PDB file of C-alpha atoms in Angstrom:
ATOM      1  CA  UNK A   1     -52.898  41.866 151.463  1.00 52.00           C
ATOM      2  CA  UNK A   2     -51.011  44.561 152.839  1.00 54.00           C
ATOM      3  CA  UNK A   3     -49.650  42.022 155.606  1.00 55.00           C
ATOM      4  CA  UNK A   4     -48.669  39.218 153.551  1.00 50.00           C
ATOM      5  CA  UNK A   5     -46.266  41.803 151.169  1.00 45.00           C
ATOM      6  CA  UNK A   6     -44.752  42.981 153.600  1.00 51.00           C
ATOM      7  CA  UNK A   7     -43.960  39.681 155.103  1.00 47.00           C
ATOM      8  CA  UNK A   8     -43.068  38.424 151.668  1.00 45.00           C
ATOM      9  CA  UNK A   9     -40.298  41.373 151.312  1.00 41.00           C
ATOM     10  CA  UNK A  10     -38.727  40.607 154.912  1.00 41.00           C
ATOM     11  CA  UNK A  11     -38.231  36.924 153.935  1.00 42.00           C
ATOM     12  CA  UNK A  12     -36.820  38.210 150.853  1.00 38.00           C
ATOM     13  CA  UNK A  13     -34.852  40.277 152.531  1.00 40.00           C
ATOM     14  CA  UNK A  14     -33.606  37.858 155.680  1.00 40.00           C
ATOM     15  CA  UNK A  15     -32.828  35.571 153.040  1.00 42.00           C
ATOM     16  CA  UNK A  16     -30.310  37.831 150.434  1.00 36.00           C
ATOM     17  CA  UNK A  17     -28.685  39.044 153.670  1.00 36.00           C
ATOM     18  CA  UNK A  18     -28.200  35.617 155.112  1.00 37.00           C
ATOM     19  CA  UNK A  19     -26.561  35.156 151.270  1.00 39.00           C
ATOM     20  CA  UNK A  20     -24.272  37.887 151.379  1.00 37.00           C
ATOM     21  CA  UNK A  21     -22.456  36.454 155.043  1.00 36.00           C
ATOM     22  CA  UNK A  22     -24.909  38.129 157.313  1.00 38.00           C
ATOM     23  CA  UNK A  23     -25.627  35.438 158.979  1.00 35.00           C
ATOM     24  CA  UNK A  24     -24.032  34.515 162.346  1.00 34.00           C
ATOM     25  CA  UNK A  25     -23.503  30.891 161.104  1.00 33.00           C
ATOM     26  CA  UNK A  26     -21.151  32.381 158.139  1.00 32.00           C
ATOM     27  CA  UNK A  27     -17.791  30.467 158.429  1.00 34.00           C
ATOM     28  CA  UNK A  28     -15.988  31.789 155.519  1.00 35.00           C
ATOM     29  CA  UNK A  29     -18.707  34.338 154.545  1.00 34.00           C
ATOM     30  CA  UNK A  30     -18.015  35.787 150.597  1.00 33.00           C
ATOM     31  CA  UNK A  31     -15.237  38.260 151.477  1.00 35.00           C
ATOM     32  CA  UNK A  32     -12.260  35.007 152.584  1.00 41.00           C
ATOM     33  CA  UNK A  33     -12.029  37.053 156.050  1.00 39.00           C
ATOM     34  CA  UNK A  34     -12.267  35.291 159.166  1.00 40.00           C
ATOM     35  CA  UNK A  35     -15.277  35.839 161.586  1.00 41.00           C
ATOM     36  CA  UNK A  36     -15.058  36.815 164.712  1.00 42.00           C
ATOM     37  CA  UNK A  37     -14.268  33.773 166.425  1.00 42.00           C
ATOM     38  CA  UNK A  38     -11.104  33.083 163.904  1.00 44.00           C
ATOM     39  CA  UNK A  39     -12.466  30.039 162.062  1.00 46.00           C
ATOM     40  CA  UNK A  40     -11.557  30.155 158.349  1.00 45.00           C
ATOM     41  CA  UNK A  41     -12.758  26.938 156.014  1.00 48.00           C
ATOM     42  CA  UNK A  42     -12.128  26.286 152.276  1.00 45.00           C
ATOM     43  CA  UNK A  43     -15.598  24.325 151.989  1.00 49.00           C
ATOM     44  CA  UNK A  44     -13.983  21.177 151.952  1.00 45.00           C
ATOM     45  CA  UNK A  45     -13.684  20.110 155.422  1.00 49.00           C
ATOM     46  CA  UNK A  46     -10.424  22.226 155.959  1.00 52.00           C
ATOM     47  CA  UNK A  47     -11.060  24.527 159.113  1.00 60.00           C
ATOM     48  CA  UNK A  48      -8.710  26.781 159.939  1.00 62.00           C
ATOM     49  CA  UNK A  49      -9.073  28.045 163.558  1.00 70.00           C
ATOM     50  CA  UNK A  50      -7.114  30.932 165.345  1.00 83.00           C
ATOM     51  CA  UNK A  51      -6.290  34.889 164.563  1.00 93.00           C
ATOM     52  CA  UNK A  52      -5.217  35.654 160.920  1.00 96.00           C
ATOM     53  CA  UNK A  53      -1.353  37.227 160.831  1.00 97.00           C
ATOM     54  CA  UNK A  54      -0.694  38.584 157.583  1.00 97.00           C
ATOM     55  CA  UNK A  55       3.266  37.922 157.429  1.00 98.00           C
ATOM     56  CA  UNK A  56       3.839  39.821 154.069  1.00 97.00           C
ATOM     57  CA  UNK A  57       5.419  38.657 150.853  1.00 97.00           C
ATOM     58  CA  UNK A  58       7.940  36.934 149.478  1.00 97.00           C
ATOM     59  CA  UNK A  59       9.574  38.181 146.731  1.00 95.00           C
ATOM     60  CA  UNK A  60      10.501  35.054 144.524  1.00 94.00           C
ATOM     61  CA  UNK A  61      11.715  37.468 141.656  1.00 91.00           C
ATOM     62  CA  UNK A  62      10.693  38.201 138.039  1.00 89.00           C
ATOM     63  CA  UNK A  63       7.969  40.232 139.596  1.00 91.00           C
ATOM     64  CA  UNK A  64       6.625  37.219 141.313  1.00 94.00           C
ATOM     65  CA  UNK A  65       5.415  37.337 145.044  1.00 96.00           C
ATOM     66  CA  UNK A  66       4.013  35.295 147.276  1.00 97.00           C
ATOM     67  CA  UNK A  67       1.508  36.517 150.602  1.00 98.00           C
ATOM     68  CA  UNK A  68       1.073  34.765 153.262  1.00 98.00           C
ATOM     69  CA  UNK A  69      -1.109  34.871 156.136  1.00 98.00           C
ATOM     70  CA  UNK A  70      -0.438  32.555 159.375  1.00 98.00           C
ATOM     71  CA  UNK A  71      -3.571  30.992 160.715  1.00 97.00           C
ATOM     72  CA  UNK A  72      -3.188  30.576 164.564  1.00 96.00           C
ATOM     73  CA  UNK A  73      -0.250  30.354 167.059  1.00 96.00           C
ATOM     74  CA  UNK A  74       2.585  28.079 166.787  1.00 96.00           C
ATOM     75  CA  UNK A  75       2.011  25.330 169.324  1.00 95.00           C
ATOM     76  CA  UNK A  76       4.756  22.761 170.009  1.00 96.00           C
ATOM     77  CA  UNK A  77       4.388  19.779 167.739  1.00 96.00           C
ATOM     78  CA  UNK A  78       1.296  21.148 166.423  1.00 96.00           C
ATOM     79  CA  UNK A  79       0.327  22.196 163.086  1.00 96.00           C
ATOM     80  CA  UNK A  80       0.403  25.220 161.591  1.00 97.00           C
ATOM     81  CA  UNK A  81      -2.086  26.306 158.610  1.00 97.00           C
ATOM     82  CA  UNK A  82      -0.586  29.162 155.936  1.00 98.00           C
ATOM     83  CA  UNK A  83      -2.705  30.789 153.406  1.00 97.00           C
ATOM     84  CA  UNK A  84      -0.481  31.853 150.336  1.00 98.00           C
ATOM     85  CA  UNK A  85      -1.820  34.120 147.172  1.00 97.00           C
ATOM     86  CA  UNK A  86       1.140  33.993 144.348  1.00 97.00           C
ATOM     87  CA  UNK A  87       0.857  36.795 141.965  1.00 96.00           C
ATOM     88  CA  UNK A  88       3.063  38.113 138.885  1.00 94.00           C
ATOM     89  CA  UNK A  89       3.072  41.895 138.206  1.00 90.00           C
ATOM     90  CA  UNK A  90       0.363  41.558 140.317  1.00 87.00           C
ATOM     91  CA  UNK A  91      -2.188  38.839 138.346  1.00 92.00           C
ATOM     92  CA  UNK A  92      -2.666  35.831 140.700  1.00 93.00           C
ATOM     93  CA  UNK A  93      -0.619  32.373 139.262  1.00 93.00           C
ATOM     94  CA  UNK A  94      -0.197  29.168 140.059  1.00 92.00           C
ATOM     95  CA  UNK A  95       3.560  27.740 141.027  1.00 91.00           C
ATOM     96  CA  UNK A  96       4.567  23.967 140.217  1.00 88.00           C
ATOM     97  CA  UNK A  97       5.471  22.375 143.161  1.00 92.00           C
ATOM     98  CA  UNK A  98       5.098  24.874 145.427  1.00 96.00           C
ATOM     99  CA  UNK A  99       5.711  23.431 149.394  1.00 98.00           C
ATOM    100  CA  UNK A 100       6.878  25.448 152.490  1.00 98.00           C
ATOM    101  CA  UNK A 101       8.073  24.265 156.085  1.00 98.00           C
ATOM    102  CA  UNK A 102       8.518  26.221 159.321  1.00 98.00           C
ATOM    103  CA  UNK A 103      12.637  26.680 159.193  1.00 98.00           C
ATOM    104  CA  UNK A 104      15.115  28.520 160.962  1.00 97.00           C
ATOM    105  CA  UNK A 105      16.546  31.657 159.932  1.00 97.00           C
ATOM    106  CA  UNK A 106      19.331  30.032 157.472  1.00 97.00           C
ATOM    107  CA  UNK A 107      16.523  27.593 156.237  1.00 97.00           C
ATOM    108  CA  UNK A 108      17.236  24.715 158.286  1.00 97.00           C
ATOM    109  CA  UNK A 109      13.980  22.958 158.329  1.00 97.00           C
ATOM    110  CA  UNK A 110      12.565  23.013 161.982  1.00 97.00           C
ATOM    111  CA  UNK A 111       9.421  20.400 160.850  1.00 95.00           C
ATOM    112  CA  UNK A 112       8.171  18.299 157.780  1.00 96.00           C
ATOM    113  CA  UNK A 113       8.293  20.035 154.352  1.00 97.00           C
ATOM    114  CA  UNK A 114       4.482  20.000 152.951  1.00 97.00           C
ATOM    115  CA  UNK A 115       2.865  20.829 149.655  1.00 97.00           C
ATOM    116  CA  UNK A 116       0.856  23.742 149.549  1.00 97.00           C
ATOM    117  CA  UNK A 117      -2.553  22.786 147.938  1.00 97.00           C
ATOM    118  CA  UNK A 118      -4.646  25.063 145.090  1.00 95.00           C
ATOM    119  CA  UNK A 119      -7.918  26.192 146.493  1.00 95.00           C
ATOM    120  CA  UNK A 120      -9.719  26.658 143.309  1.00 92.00           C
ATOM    121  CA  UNK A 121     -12.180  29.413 144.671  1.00 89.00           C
ATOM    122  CA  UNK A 122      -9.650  31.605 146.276  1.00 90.00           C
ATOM    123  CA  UNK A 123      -7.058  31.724 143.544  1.00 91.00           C
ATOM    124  CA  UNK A 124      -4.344  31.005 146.115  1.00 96.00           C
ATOM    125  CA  UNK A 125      -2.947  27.902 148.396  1.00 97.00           C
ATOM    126  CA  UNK A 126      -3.312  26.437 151.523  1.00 97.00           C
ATOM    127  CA  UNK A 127      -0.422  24.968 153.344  1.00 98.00           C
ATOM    128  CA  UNK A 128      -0.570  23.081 156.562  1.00 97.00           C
ATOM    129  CA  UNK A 129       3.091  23.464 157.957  1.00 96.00           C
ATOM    130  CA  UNK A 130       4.467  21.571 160.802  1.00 97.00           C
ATOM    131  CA  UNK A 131       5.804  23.345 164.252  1.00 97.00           C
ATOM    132  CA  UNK A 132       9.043  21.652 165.930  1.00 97.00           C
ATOM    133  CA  UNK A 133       8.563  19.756 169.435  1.00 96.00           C
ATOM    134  CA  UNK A 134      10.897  22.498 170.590  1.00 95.00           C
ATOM    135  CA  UNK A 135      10.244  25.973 170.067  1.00 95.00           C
ATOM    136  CA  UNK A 136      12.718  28.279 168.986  1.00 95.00           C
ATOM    137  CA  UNK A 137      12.316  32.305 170.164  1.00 96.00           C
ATOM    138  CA  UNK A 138      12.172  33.028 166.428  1.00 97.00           C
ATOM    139  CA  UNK A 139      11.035  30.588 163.402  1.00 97.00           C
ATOM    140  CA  UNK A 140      10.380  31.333 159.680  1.00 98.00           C
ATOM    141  CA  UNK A 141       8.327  30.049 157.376  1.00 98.00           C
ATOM    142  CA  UNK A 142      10.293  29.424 153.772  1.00 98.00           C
ATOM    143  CA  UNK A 143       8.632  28.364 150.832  1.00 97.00           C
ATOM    144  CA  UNK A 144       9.835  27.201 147.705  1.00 96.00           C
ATOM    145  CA  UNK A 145       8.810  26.367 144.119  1.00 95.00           C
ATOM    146  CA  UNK A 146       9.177  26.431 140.417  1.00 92.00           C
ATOM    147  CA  UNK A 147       8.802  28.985 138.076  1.00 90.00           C
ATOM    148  CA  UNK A 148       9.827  29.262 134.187  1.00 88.00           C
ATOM    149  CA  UNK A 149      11.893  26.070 135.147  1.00 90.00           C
ATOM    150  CA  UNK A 150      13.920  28.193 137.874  1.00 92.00           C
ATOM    151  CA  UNK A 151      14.099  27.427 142.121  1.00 93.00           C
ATOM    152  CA  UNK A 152      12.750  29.923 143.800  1.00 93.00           C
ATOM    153  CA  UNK A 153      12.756  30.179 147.422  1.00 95.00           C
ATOM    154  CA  UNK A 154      12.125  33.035 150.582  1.00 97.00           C
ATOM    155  CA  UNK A 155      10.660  33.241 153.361  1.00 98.00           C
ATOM    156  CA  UNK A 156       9.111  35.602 155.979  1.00 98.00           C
ATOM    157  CA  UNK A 157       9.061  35.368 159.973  1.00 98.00           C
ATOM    158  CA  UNK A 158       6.059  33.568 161.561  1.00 98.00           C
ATOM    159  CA  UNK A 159       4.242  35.434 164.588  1.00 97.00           C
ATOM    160  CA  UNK A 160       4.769  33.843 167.661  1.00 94.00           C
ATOM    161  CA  UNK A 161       2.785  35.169 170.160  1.00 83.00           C
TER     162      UNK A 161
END
């Protein structure tokens, strides 16, 4: 009898810890960090892959800011995933028509200009910008929007490694 409760409590127990992200097949886990191996997923089929580079915030005014975190290198023609959380003294809020594009310093866009798409369970976006065939030494990554029927737009440098 003694056996079987004590076998009863480590299943239990294997099974709340494998729950919590203590598992080594967590992807996303239940704290939105990346794993060790740098693969990041919303649950819907939308891996991100590579080291997370928190590029800092945007500061779209009226105590609104936007922070990003880059997802990966910047790879010639490739893509390039962006992981945005828009807040307003400091409460997380959503922002019509909200895109962003990898751009020069002056804004000049470098590749396409993409919307940034509401992920529901992490209160923020993703946004899958676009690197330029040719690489520039330095690129930033603007993003612009809407908010109490005003354009706002900033951006921050991307990490290019």
């Amino acid at each position: 009898m003694k056996k079987t409760m004590i076998a009863a409590l480590l299943l239990v127990a294997a099974g709340l810890w494998a729950g919590c992200g203590g598992g080594a097949n967590n992807v996303a886990g239940n704290t939105g960090n990346a794993p060790a191996n740098g693969t990041h997923t919303h649950g819907h089929g939308d891996e991100h892959v590579g080291e997370h580079h928190a590029l800092g915030d945007i500061d779209l005014g009226d105590g609104v800011k936007a922070n990003v975190t880059q997802i990966g290198d910047p790879k010639s023609g490739g893509e390039l995933p962006f992981e945005i959380k828009v807040t307003k003294d400091g409460k997380g809020i959503k922002v019509p028509g909200l895109e962003g594009y990898v751009g020069d310093e002056s804004g000049k866009e470098l590749g396409a200009v993409n919307a940034a798409n509401w992920v529901e369970d992490e209160n923020g976006y993703d946004l899958h910008g676009e690197c330029p065939k040719t690489m520039p030494a330095k690129m930033w990554f603007w993003l612009r929007g809407k908010i109490d029927g005003k354009d706002v737009k900033g951006k921050v440098a991307v990490v290019i490694e």
